[in-house]
mmCIF file of C-alpha atoms in Angstrom:
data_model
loop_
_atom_site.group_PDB
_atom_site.id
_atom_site.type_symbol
_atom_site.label_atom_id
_atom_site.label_comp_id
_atom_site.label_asym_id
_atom_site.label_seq_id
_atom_site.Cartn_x
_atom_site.Cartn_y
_atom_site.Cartn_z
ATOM 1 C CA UNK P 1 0.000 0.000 0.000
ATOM 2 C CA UNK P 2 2.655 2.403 0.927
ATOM 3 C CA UNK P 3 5.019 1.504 -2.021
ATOM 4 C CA UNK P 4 2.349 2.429 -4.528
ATOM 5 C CA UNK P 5 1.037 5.751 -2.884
ATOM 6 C CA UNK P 6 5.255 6.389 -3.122
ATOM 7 C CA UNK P 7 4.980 5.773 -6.588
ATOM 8 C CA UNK P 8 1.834 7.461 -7.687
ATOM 9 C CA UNK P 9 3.619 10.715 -5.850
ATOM 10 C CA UNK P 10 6.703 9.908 -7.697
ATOM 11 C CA UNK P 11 5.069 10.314 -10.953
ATOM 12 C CA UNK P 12 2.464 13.231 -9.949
ATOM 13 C CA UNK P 13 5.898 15.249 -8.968
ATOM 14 C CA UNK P 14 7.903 14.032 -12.258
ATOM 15 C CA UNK P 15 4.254 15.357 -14.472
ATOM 16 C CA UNK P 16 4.669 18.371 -12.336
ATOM 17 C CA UNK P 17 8.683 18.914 -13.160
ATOM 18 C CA UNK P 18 8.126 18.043 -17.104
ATOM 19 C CA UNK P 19 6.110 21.619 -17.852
ATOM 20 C CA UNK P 20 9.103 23.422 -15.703
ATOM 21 C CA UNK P 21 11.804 22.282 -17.326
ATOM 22 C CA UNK P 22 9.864 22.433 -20.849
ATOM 23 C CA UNK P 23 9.259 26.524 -20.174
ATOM 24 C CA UNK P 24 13.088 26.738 -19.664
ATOM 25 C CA UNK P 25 13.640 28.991 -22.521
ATOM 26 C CA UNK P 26 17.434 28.304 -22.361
ATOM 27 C CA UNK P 27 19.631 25.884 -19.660
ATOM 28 C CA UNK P 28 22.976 26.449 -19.209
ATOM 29 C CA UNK P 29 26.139 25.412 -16.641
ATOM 30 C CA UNK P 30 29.464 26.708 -15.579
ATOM 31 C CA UNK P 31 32.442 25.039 -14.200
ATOM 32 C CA UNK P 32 33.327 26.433 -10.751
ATOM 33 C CA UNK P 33 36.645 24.370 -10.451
ATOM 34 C CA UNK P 34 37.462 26.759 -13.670
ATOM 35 C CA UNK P 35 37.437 30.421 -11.300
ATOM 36 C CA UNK P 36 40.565 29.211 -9.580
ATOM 37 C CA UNK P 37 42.450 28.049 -12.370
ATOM 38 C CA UNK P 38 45.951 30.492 -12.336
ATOM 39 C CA UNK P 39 45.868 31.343 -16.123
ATOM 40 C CA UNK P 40 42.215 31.388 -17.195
ATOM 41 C CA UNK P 41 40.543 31.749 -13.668
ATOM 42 C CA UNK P 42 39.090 34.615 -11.918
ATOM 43 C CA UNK P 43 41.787 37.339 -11.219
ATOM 44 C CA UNK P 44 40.773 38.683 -7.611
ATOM 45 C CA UNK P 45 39.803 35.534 -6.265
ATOM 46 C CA UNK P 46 43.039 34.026 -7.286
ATOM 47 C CA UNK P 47 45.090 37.143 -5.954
ATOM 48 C CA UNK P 48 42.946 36.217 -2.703
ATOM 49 C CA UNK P 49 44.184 33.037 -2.625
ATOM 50 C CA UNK P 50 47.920 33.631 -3.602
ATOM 51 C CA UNK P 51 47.924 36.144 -0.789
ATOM 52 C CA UNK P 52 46.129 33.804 1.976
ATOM 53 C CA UNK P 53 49.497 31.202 0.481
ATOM 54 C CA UNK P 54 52.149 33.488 0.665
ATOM 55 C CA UNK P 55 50.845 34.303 4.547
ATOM 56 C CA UNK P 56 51.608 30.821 5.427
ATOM 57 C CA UNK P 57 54.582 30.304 3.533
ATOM 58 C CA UNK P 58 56.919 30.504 7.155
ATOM 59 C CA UNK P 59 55.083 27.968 8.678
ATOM 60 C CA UNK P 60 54.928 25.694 6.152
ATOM 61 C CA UNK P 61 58.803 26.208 5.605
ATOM 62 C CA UNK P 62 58.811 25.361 9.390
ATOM 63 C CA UNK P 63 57.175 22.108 9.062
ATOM 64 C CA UNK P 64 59.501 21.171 5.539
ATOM 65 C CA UNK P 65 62.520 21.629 7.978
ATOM 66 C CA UNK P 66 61.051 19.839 10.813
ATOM 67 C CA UNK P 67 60.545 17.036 8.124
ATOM 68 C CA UNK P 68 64.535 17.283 7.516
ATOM 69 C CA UNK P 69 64.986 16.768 10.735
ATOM 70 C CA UNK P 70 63.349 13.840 11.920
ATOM 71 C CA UNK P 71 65.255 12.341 8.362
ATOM 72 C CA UNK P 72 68.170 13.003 9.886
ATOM 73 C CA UNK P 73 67.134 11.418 13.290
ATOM 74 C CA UNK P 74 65.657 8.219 11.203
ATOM 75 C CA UNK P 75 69.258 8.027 9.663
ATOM 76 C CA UNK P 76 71.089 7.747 13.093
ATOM 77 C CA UNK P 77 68.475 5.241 14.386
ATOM 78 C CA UNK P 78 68.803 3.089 11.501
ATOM 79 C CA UNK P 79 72.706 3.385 10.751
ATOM 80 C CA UNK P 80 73.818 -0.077 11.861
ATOM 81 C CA UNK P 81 77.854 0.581 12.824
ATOM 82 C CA UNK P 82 78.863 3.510 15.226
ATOM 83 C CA UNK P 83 77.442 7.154 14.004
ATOM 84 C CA UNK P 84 80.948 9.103 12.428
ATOM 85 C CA UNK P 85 79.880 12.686 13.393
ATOM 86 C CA UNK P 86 78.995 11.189 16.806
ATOM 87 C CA UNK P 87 81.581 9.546 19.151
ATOM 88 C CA UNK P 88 78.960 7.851 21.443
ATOM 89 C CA UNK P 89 78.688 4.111 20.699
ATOM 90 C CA UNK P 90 75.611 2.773 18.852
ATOM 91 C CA UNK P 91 73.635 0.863 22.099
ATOM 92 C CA UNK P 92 70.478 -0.631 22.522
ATOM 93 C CA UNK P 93 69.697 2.115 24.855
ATOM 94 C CA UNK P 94 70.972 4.569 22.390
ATOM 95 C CA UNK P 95 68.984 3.108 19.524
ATOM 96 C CA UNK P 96 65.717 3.629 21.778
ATOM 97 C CA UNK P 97 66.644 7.145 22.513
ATOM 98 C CA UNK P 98 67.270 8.325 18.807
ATOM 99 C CA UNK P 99 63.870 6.231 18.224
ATOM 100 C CA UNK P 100 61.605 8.258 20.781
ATOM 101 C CA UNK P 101 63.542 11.877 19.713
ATOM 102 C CA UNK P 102 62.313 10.841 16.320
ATOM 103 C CA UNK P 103 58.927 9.759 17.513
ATOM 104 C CA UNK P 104 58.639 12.874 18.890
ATOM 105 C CA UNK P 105 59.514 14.907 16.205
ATOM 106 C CA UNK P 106 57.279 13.159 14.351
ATOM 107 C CA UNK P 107 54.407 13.909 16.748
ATOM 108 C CA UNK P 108 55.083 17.594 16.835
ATOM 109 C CA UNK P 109 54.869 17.214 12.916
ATOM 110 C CA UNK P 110 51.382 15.844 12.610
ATOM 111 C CA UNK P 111 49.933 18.567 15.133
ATOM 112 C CA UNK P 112 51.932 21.485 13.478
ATOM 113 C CA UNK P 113 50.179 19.954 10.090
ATOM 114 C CA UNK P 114 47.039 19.382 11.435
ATOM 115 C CA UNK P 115 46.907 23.524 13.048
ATOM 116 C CA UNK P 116 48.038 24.365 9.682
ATOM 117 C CA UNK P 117 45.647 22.854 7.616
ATOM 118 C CA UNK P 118 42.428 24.650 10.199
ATOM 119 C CA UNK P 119 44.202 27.890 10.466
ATOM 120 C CA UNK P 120 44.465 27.721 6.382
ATOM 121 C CA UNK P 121 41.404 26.213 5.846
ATOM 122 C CA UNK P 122 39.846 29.249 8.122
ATOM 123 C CA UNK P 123 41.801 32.243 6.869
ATOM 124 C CA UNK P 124 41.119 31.132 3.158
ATOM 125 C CA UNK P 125 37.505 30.966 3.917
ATOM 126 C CA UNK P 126 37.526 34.598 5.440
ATOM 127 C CA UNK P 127 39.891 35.675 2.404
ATOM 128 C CA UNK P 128 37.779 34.352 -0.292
ATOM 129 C CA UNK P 129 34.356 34.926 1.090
ATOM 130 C CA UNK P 130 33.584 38.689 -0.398
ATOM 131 C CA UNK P 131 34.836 37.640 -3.729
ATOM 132 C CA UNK P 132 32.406 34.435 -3.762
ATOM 133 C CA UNK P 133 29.565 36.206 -2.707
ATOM 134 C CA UNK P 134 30.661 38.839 -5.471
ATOM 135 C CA UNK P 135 30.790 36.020 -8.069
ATOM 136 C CA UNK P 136 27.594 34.710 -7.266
ATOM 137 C CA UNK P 137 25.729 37.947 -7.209
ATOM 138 C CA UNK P 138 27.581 38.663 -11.323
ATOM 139 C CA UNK P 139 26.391 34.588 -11.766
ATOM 140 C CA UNK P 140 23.150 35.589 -11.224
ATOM 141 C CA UNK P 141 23.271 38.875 -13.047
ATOM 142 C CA UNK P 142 25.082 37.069 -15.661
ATOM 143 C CA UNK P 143 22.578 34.147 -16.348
ATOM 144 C CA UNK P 144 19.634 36.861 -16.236
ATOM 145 C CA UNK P 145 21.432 39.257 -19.066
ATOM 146 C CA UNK P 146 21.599 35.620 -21.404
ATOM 147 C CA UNK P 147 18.001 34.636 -20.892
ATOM 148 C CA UNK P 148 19.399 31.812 -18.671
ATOM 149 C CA UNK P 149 16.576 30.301 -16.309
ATOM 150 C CA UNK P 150 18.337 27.344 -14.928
ATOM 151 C CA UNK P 151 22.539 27.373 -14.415
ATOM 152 C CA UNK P 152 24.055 24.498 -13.226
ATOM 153 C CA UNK P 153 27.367 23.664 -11.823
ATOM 154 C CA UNK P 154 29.225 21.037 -14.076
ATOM 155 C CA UNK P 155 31.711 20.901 -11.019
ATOM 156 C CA UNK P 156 29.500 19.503 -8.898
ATOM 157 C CA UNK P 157 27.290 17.453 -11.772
ATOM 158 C CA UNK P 158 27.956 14.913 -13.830
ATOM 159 C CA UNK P 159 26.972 14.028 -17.313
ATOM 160 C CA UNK P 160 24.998 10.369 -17.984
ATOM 161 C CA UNK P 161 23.180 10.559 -21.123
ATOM 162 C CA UNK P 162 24.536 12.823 -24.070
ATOM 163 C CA UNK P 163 27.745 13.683 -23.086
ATOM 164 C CA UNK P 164 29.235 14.648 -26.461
ATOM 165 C CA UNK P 165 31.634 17.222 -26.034
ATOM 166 C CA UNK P 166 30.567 19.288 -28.941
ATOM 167 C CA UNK P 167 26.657 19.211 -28.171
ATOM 168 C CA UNK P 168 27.515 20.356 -24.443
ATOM 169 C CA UNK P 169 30.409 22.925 -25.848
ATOM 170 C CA UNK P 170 27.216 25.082 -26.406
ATOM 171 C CA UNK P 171 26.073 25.161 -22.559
ATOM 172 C CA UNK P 172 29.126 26.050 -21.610
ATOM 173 C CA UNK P 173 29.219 29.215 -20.302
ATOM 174 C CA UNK P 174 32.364 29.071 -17.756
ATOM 175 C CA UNK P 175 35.050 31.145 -20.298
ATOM 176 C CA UNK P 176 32.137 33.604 -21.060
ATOM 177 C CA UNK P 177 31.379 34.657 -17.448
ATOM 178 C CA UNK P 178 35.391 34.414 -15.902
ATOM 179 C CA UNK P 179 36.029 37.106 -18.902
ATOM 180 C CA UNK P 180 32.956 39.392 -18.234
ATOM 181 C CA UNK P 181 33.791 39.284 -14.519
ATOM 182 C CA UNK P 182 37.486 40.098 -14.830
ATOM 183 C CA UNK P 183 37.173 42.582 -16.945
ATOM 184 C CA UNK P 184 34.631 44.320 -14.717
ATOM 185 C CA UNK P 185 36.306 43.275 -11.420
ATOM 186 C CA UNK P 186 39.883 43.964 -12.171
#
């Protein structure tokens, strides 16, 4: 009983969708991966990005040495005959030492990464946040100047039926609105 009252509403909503989508005077998608792409992508939000980058450039330099480091460490613990920059003898003890300093460096690593990756995560948010809300106020401008009633993201979409390049070259609309919007948005 409840299985067919599912699918009688199932196909009431799908007769109600098929007039929609038939007064669609034009459909049309963009690729939002596209904006950030360094040559052909959207100028201020990639500026927003490099900046948020270079800001963490120290601390990620911190972390590469800190990697170079516990190499080092690995190297001692795992050189089998006596260390040559070292004078103290290669010992059981000594092994276990070199071991936990490595261990610990390693530890230190992970929450130094893990930090990094919130605080970045955060800041490029905050950074990129005006911009976004900039792009999708000119997306919606945009689609409205072109007679476009429905836009679609092909980033987060995916083509099943019909997927010929050429046929979908002419929904594309990604190139058209990263040019209008850098040129007025420089």
């Amino acid at each position: 009983m409840k299985a067919t009252q599912l699918v009688k509403l199932t196909f009431a909503l799908l007769l109600l969708t098929i007039p929609v989508c038939a007064q669609s005077s034009k459909i049309a998608f963009v690729d939002t991966n596209a904006f950030t792409h360094p040559q052909k992508g959207i100028t201020r939000l990639i500026r927003a990005m490099e900046n948020v980058d270079q800001e963490f450039v120290p601390r990620w330099t911190e972390i590469a040495k800190m990697y170079g480091r516990i190499q080092q460490e690995l190297e001692k613990y795992s050189y089998a005959g006596p260390i040559p920059t070292d004078p103290r003898p290669m010992t059981r003890e000594r092994r276990k030492e070199l071991k936990e300093a490595a261990d610990t460096i390693q530890r230190s690593i992970e929450q130094r990464e893990a930090e990094l990756q919130a605080d970045y995560s955060k800041r490029i948010k905050e950074a990129t946040a005006p911009v976004s809300q900039d792009i999708r106020n000119h997306l919606e401008t945009f689609a409205k100047s072109r007679g476009i009633t429905l836009l679609l993201d092909a980033s987060k979409t995916a083509c099943v039926v019909g997927c010929d390049k050429e046929a979908t070259a002419a929904l594309d609309v990604t190139q058209e609105f990263i040019t209008t919007f850098n040129r007025l948005n420089p």
